[in-house]
Coordinates of C-alpha atoms in Angstrom, one line a residue:
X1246 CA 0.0 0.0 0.0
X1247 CA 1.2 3.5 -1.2
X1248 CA 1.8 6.1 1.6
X1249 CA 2.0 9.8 1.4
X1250 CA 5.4 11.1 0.7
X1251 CA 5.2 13.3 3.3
X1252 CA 6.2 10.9 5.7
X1253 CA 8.8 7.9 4.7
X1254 CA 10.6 5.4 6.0
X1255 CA 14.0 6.9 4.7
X1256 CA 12.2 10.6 6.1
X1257 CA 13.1 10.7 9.9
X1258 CA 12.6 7.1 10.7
X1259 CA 8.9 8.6 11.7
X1260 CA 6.8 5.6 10.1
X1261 CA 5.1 3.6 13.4
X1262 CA 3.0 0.7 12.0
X1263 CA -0.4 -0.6 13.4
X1264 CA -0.2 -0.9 16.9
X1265 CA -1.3 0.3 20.1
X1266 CA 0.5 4.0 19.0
X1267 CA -2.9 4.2 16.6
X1268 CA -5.6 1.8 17.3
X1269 CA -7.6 1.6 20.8
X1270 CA -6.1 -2.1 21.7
X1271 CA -9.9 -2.7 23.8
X1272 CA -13.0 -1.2 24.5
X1273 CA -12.9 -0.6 28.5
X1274 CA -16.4 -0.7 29.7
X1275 CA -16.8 0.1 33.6
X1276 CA -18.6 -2.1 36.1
X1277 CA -21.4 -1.3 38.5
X1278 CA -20.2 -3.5 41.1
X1279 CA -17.0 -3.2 42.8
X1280 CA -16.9 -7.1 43.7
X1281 CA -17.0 -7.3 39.9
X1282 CA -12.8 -5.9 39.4
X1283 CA -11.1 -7.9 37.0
X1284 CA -7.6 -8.0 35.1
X1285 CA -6.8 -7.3 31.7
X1286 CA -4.3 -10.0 29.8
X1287 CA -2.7 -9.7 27.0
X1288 CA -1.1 -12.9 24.9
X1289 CA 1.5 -13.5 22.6
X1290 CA -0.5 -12.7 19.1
X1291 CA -1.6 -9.5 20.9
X1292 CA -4.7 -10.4 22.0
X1293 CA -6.7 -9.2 24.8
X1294 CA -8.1 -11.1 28.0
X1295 CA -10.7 -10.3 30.9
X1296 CA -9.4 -12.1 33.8
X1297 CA -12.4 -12.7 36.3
X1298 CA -12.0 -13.2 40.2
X1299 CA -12.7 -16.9 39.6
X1300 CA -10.1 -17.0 37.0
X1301 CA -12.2 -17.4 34.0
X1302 CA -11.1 -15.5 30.9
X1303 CA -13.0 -13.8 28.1
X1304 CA -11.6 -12.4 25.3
X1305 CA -12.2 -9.1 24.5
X1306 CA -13.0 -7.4 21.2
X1307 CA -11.2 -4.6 19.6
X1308 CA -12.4 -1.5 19.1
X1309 CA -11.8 0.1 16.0
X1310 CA -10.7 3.6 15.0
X1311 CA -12.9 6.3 13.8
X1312 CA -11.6 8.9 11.8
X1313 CA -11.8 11.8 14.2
X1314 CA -10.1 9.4 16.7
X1315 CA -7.1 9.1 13.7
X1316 CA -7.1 13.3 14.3
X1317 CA -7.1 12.9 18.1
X1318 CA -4.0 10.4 18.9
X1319 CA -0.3 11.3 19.2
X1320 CA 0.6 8.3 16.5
X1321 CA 1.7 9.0 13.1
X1322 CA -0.4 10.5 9.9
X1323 CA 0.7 7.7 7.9
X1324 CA -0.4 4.8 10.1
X1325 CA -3.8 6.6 10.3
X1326 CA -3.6 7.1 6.6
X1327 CA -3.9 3.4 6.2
X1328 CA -7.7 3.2 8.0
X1329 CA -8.7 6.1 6.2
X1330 CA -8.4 5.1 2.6
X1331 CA -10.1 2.3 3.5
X1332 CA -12.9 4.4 4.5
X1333 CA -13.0 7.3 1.7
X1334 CA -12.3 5.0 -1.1
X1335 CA -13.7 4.6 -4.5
X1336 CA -16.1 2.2 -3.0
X1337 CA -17.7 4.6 -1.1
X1338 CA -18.5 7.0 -4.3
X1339 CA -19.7 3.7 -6.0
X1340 CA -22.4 3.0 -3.2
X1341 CA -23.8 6.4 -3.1
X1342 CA -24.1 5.8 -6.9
X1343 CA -25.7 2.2 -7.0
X1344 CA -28.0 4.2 -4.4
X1345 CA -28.8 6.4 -6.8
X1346 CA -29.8 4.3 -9.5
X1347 CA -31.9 1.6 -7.1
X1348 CA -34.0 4.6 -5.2
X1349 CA -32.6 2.2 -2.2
X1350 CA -31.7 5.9 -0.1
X1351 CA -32.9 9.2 -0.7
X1352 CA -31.4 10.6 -4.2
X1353 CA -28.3 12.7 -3.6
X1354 CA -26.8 15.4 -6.0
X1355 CA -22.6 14.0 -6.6
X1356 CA -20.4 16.5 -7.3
X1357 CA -16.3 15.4 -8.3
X1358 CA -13.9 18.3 -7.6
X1359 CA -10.6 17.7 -9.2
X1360 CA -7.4 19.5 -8.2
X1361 CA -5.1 21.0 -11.1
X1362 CA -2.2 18.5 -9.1
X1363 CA -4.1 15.4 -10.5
X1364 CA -4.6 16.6 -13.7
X1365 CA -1.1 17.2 -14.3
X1366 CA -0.3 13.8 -12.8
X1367 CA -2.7 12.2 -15.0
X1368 CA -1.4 14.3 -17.4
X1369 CA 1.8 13.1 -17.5
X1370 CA 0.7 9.4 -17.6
X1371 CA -1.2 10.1 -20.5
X1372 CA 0.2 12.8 -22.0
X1373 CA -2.7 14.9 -22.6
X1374 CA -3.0 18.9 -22.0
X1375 CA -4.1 19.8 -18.1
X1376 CA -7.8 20.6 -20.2
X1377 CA -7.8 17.5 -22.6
X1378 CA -7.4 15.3 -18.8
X1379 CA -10.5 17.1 -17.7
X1380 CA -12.8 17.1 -19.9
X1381 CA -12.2 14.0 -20.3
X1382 CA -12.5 13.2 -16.4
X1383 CA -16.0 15.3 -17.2
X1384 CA -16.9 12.4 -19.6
X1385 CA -16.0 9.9 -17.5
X1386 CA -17.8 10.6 -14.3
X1387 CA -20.7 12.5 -15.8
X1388 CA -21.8 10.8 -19.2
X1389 CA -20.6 7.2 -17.6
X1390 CA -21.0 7.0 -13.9
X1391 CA -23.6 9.1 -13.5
X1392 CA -22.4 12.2 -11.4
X1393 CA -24.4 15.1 -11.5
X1394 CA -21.5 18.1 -11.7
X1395 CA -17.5 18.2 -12.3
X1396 CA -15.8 21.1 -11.1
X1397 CA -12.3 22.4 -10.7
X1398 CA -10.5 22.8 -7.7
X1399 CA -8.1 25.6 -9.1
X1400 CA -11.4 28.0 -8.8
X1401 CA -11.8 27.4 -5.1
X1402 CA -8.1 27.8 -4.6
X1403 CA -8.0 31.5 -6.1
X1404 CA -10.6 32.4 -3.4
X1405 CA -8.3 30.9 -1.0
X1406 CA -5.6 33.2 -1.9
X1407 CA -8.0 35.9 -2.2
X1408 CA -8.6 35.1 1.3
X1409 CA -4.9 34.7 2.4
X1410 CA -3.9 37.4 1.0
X1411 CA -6.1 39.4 3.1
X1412 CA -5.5 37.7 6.0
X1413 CA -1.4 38.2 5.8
X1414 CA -2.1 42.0 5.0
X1415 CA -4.4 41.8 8.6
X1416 CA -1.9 40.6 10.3
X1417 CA 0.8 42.3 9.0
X1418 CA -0.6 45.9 10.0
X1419 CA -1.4 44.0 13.6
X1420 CA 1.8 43.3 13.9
X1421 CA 3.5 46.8 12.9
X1422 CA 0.8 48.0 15.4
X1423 CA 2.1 46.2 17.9
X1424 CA 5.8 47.5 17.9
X1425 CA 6.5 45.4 14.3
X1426 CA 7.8 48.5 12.8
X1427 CA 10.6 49.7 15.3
X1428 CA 12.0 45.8 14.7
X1429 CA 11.7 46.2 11.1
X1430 CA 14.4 49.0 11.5
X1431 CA 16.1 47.1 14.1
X1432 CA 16.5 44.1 11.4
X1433 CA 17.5 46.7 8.5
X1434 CA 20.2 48.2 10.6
X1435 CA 21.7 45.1 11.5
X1436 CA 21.8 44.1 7.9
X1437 CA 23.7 47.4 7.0
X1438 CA 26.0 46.4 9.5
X1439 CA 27.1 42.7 9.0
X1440 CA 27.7 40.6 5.1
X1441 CA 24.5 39.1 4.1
X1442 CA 26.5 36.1 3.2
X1443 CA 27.0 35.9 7.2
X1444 CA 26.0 32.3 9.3
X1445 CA 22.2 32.5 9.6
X1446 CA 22.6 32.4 13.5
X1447 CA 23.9 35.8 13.3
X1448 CA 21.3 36.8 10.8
X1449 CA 17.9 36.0 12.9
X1450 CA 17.9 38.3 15.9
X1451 CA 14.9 40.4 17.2
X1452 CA 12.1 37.6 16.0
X1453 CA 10.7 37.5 20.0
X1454 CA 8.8 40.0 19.7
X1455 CA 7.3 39.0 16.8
X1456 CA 6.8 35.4 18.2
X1457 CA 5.3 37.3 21.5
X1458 CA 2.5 39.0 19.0
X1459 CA 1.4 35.7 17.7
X1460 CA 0.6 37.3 14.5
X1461 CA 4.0 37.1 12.4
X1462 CA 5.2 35.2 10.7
X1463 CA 2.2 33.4 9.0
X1464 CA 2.4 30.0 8.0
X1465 CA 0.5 28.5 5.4
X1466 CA -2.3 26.0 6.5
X1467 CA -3.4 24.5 3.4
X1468 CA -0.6 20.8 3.9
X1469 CA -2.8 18.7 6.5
X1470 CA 0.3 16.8 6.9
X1471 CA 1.6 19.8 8.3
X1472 CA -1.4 21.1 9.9
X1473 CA -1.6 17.5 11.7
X1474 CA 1.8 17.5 12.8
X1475 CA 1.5 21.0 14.2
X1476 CA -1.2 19.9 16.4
X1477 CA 0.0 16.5 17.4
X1478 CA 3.6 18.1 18.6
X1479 CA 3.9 22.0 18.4
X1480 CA 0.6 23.6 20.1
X1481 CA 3.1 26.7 20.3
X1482 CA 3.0 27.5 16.8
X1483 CA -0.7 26.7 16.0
X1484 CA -1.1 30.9 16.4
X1485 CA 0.7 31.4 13.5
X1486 CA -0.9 29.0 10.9
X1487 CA -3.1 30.7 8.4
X1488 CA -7.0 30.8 9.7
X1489 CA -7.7 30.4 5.6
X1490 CA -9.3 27.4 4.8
X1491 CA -7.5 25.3 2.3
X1492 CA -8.5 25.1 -1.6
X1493 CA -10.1 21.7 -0.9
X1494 CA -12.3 23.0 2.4
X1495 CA -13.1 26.1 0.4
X1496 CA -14.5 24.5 -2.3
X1497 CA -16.4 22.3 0.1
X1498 CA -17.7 25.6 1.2
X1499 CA -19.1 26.3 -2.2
X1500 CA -20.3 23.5 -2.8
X1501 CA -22.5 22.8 0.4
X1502 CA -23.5 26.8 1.1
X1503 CA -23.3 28.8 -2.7
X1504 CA -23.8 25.6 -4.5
X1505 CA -26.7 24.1 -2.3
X1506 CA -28.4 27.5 -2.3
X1507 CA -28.1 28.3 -5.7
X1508 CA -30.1 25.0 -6.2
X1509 CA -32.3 24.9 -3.5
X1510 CA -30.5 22.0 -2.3
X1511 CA -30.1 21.0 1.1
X1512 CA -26.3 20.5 2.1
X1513 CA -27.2 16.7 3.0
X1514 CA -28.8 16.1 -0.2
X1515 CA -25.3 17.1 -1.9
X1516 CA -22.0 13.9 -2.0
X1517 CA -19.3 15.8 -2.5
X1518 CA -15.8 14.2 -3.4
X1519 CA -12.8 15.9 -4.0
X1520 CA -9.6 14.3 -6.4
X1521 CA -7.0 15.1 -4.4
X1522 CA -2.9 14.4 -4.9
X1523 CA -2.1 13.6 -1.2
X1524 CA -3.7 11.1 1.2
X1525 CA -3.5 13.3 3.6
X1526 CA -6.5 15.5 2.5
X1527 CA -9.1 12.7 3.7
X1528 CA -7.7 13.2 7.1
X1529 CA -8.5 16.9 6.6
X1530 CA -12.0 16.4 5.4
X1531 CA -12.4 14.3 8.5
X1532 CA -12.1 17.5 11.0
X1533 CA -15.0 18.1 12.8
X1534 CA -14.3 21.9 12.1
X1535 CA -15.7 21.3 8.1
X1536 CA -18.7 19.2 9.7
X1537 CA -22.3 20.7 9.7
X1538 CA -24.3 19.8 12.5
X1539 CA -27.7 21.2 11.2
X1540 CA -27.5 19.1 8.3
X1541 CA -25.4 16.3 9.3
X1542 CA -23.1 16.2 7.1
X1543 CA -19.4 17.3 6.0
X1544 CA -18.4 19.6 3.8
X1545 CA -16.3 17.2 1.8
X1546 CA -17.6 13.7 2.3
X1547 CA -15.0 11.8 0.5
X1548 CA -11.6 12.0 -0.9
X1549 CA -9.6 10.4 -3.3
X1550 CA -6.2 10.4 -4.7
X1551 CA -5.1 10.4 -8.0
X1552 CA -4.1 7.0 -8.0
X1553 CA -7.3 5.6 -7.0
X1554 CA -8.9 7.5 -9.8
X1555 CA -7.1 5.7 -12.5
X1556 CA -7.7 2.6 -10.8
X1557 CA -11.1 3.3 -11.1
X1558 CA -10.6 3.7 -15.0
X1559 CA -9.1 0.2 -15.0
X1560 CA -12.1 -1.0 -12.5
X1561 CA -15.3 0.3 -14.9
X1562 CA -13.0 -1.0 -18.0
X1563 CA -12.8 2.7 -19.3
X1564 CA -9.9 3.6 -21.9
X1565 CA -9.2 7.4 -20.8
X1566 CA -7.6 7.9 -24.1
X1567 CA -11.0 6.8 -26.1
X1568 CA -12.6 9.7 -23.9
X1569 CA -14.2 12.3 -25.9
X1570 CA -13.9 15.7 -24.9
X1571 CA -16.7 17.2 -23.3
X1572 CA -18.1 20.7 -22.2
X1573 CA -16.9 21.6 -18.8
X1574 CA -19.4 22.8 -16.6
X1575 CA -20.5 26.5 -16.9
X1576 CA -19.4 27.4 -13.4
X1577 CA -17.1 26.6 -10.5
X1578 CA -13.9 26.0 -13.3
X1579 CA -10.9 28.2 -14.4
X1580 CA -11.0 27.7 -17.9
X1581 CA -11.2 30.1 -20.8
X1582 CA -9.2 31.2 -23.9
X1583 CA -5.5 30.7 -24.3
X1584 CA -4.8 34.2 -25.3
X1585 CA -2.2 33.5 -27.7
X1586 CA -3.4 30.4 -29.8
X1587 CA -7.7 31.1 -29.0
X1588 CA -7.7 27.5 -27.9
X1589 CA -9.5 26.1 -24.6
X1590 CA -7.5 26.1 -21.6
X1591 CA -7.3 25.5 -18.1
X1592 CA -6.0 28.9 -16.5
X1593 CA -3.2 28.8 -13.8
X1594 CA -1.9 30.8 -11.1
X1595 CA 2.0 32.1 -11.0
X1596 CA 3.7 30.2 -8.5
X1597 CA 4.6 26.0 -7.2
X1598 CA 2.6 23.3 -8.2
X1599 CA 1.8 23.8 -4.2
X1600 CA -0.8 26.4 -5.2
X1601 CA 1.7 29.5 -5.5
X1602 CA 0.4 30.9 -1.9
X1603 CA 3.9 32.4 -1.4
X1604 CA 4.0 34.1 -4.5
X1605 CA 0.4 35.5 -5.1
X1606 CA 0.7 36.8 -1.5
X1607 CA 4.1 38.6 -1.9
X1608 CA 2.9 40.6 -4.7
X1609 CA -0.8 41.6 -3.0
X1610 CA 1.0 42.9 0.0
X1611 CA 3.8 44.6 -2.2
X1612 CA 1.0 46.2 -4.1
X1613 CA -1.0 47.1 -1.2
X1614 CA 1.7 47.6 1.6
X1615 CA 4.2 49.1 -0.4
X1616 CA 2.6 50.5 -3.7
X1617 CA 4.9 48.3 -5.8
X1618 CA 2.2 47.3 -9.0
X1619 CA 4.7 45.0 -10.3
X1620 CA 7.3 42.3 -8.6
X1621 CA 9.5 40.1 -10.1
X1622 CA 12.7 38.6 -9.9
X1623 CA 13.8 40.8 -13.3
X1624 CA 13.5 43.9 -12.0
X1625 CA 15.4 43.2 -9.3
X1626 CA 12.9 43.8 -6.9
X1627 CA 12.6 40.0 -5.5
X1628 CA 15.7 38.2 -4.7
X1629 CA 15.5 34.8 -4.4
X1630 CA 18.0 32.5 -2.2
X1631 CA 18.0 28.6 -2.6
X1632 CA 19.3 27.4 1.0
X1633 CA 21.1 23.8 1.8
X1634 CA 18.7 21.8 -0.2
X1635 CA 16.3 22.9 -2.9
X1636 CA 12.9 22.2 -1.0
X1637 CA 14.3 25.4 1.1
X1638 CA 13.9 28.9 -0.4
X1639 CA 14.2 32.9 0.8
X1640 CA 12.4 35.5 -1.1
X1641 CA 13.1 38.4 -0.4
X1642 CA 11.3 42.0 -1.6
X1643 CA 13.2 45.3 -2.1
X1644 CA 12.7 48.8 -2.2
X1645 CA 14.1 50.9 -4.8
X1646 CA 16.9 52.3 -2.6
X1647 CA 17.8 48.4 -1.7
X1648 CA 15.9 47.9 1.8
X1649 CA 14.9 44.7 2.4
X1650 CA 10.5 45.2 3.3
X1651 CA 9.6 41.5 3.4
X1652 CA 10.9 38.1 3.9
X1653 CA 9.2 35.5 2.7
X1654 CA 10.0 31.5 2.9
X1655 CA 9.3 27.8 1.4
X1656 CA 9.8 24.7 3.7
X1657 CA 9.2 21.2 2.2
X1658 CA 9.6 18.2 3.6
X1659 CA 10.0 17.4 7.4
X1660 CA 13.6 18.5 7.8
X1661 CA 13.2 22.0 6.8
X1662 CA 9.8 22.1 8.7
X1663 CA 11.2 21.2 12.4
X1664 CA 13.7 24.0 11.9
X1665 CA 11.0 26.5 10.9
X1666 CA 9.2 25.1 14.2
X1667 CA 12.4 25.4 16.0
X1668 CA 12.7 29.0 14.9
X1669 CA 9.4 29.7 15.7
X1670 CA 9.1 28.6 19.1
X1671 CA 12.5 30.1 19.9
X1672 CA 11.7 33.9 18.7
X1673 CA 14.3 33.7 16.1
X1674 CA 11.9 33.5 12.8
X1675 CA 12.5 37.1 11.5
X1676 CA 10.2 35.6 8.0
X1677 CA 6.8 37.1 7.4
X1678 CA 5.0 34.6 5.6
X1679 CA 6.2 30.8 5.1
X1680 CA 5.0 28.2 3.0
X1681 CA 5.1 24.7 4.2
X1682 CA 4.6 21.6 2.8
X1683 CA 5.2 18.2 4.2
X1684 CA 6.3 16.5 1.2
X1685 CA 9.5 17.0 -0.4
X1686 CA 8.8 18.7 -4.1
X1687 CA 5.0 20.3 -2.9
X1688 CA 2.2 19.1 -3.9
X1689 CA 3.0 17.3 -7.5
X1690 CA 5.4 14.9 -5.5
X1691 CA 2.2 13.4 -3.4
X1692 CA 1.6 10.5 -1.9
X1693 CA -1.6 10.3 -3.6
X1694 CA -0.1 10.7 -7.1
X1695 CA 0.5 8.1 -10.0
X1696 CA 4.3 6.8 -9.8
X1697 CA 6.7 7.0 -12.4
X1698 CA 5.6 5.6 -15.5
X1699 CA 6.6 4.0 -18.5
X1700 CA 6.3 6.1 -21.5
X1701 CA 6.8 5.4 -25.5
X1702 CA 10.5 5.6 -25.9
X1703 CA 10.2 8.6 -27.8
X1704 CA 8.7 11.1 -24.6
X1705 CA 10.9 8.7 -22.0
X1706 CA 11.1 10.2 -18.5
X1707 CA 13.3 9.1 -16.0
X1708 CA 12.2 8.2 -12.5
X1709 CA 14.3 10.8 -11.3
X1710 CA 12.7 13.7 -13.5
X1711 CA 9.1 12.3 -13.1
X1712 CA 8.2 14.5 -10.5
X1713 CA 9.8 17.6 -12.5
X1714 CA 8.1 16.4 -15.3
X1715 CA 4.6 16.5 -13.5
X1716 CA 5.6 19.8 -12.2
X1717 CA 6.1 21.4 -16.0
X1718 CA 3.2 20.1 -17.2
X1719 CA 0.9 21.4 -14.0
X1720 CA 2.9 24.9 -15.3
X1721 CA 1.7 24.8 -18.8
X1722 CA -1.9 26.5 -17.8
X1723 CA -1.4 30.0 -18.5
X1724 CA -1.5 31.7 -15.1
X1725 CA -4.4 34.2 -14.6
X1726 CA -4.2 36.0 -10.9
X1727 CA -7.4 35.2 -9.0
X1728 CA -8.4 39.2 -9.0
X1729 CA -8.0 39.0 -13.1
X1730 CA -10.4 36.2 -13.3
X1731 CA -14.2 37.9 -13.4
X1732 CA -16.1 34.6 -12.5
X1733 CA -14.4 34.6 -9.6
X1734 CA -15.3 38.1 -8.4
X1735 CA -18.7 37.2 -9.6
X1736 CA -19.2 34.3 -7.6
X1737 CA -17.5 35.5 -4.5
X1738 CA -19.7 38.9 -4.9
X1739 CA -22.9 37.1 -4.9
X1740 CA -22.1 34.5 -2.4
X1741 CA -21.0 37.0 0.6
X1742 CA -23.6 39.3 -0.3
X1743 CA -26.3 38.5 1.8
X1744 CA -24.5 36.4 4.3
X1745 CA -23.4 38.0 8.2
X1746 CA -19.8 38.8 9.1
X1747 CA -19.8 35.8 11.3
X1748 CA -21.2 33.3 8.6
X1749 CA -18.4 35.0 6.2
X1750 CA -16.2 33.9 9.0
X1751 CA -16.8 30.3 8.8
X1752 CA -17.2 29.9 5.6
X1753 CA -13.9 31.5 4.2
X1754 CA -11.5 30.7 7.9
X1755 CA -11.1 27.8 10.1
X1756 CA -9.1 26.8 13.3
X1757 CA -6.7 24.7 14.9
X1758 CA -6.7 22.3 18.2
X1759 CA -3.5 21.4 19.9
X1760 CA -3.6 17.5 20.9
X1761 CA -2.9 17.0 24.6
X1762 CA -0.9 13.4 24.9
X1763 CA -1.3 11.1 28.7
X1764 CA 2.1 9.9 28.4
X1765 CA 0.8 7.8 31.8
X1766 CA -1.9 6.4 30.0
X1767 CA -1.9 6.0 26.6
X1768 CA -5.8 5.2 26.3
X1769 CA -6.4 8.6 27.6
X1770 CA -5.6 10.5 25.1
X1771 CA -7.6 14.4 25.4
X1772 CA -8.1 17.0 22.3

């Protein structure tokens, strides 16, 4: 079974199999009668035995793992990983389907959302164009499964950044507010006076009292590998993750709230599943913060990865390449005219195949903090440094006269993370905004995603470049800014128009919970 790359055996020696780290070894029910105390024994194949006063034994029966207990234990993501895809699988989308077709529950309205990261793996595999792979995914789950509406992830994620842009540009005047801007000159003096090419150590002073604000630097929230992590070991730094909900919880936000209004659909009436590149994201549907008490449901009630969607293809006996290619739906998709060739396309955003947070952020607050209309790295006014390995970048923004006016940073992988963590919880982070991401590469590197293939010998890809080679074709959509993009603004317009500040809130933000671990008793696990 394939895990997420976030995590691997060669990563940190942080893979912990099955055992009593992630499963409740027995259900512990308590006795009315104090007479009644008994003894718990446990064999050699790991079973588990009620030993009576009169020495008679009864084996007890283990209780299985829910997915909001996988959220609430101090074990590892990937061990939980392994229950969940058995529990948002393919199989599940297929019952809700046969249901549909028998009348055997009441009909539901699917709806597939599929990230631009599984496109461009699928892509790859079957070297297609980013819009070929989904209108043809279109075809395939509309014209022969049967699902009601296709969208594209890509459309929630540009109101994501919308949104975290906002939220860094919030923070950021909090944080000036709150004595930011005498350490800003504190930092540019003691640039002026030492090398930038000087040890890092002597490079990050004066970050405390930007840790002691709680509101710089932000990190980026939309990894749930990292997100997961942060809670299960570093409760510290949980201020400083973005209160943005991720692309995939913001689309589930459309879907159940603009979507189900639009239609006069109740939330529960609506299956949503999401096509995601990491396995990781059906832990993050799982929250209980993206559940909906008054309708019972979640906001994203299944997940998939990549990978499970071309086995699906191989399941239903469905050449992809035989696909025609359909109309995409009218809304909730960034697609639209290549403006050099006129052709169909699907539109991009500038940036890493990780969604290019880092980058669409940097140049809203240079526009709107600084008045700078255009950024780049060839007008000098963005500097970027590539640190001990490549998942590890600085980007720095200058002024005209040189000053440096904001530091920006990418973490990938678990290495780079747990010195960002370090950093933070020290006071020595002098970044503003960081992007994290558990697995090494971003987002087109996922655990979720299709391995390295086998291509004709003429378009042959090594293993070693397959990842790179996912990455370029994810950057062939042209890239469109979210504000460029007039659906969006439509759509976002007429959604928040009649809804209260506080529904606003939980629509577009979410929050974090640190997990509290019994190291005394492992069973007793609080969150």
């Amino acid at each position: 079974m394939a895990f997420s790359s976030a995590l691997t055996l060669t990563d940190l020696n942080d893979y912990i199999a099955p055992s009593q780290a992630c499963i409740k070894p027995v259900e512990v029910k308590k006795s009315d009668n104090p007479q009644g105390s008994s003894e718990i024994k446990v064999d050699d194949q790991g079973g588990y035995y009620e030993i009576s006063k009169d020495g008679g034994e009864e084996k007890l029966e283990q209780a299985s793992i829910t997915l909001n207990d996988c959220l609430a234990c101090s074990g590892c993501v990937t061990s939980a990983e392994s229950v969940l895809i058995t529990m948002q699988s393919q199989e599940e989308l297929y019952k809700v389907l046969r249901a549909n077709n028998d009348g055997s529950q009441p009909h539901k309205t699917i709806v597939v959302s599929i990230s631009p990261q599984s496109r461009a793996s699928l892509a790859a595999k079957y070297q297609l164009s980013m819009i070929q792979v989904h209108q043809r995914l279109v075809a395939f789950f509309k014209h022969h499964l049967g699902v009601h509406h296709v969208f594209d992830i890509a459309f929630a994620r540009d109101l994501s950044l919308v949104e975290g842009a906002r939220e860094f540009i919030e923070r950021y005047q909090a944080y000036l507010e709150q004595g930011g801007d005498a350490l800003e000159k504190q930092w540019q003096e003691q640039q002026q006076q030492q090398d930038t090419s000087a040890p890092r150590s002597h490079r990050r002073q004066g970050g405390r009292a930007q840790q002691q604000q709680q509101q710089l630097p932000m990190l980026a929230s939309s990894c749930p590998g990292w997100v997961c992590y942060a809670e299960k070991t570093h409760g510290e730094v949980l201020p400083f993750i973005s209160t943005t909900k991720s692309p995939q919880q913001m689309m589930g936000s459309l879907v159940k709230d603009y979507l189900a209004t639009k239609t006069n659909t109740r939330p529960d009436q609506i299956y949503h599943v999401a096509v995601m590149p990491c396995y990781d994201k059906k832990l993050e549907a799982s929250r209980p913060d993206f559940f909906q008490e008054e309708f019972n449901t979640r906001d994203v009630d299944c997940v998939l990865s990549t990978g499970e969607v071309d086995k699906m293809l191989t399941e239903q006996s469905v050449d992809f390449l035989q696909l025609p290619d359909v109309p995409v739906d009218d809304i909730f998709n960034k697609v639209g005219l290549d403006p050099v060739t006129q052709a169909l396309t699907a539109y991009g955003t500038e940036g890493s195949s990780s969604g290019g947070a880092l980058e669409y952020i940097l140049a809203c607050a240079a526009k709107q903090l600084f008045h700078m209309d255009s950024v780049s790295t060839a007008n000098g006014r963005i500097v970027i440094k590539t640190g001990k390995n490549a998942d590890f970048k600085e980007y720095f923004l200058h002024a005209d006269d040189g000053r440096v006016l904001l530091r920006f940073a990418s973490a990938y992988g678990f290495r780079n993370i747990q010195n960002i963590v370090r950093k933070v919880k020290s006071g020595k982070c002098s970044y503003h905004f960081v992007e994290v991401m558990a697995c090494p590469g971003g987002c087109a590197n996922g655990g979720g995603q299709l391995p390295p293939q086998q291509l004709d010998q003429v378009t042959s890809v090594a293993v070693k470049d397959w990842v790179q080679h996912v990455e370029a074709i994810y950057r062939t959509c042209s890239g469109v800014p979210p504000d460029a993009n007039d659906a969006i603004q439509a759509v976002y317009n007429e959604w928040m128009q009649l809804r209260s500040p506080d529904h606003v809130a939980k629509l577009l933000r979410t929050q974090y919970h640190a997990v509290t671990q019994n190291l005394g008793n492992p069973l007793a696990t609080k969150w």
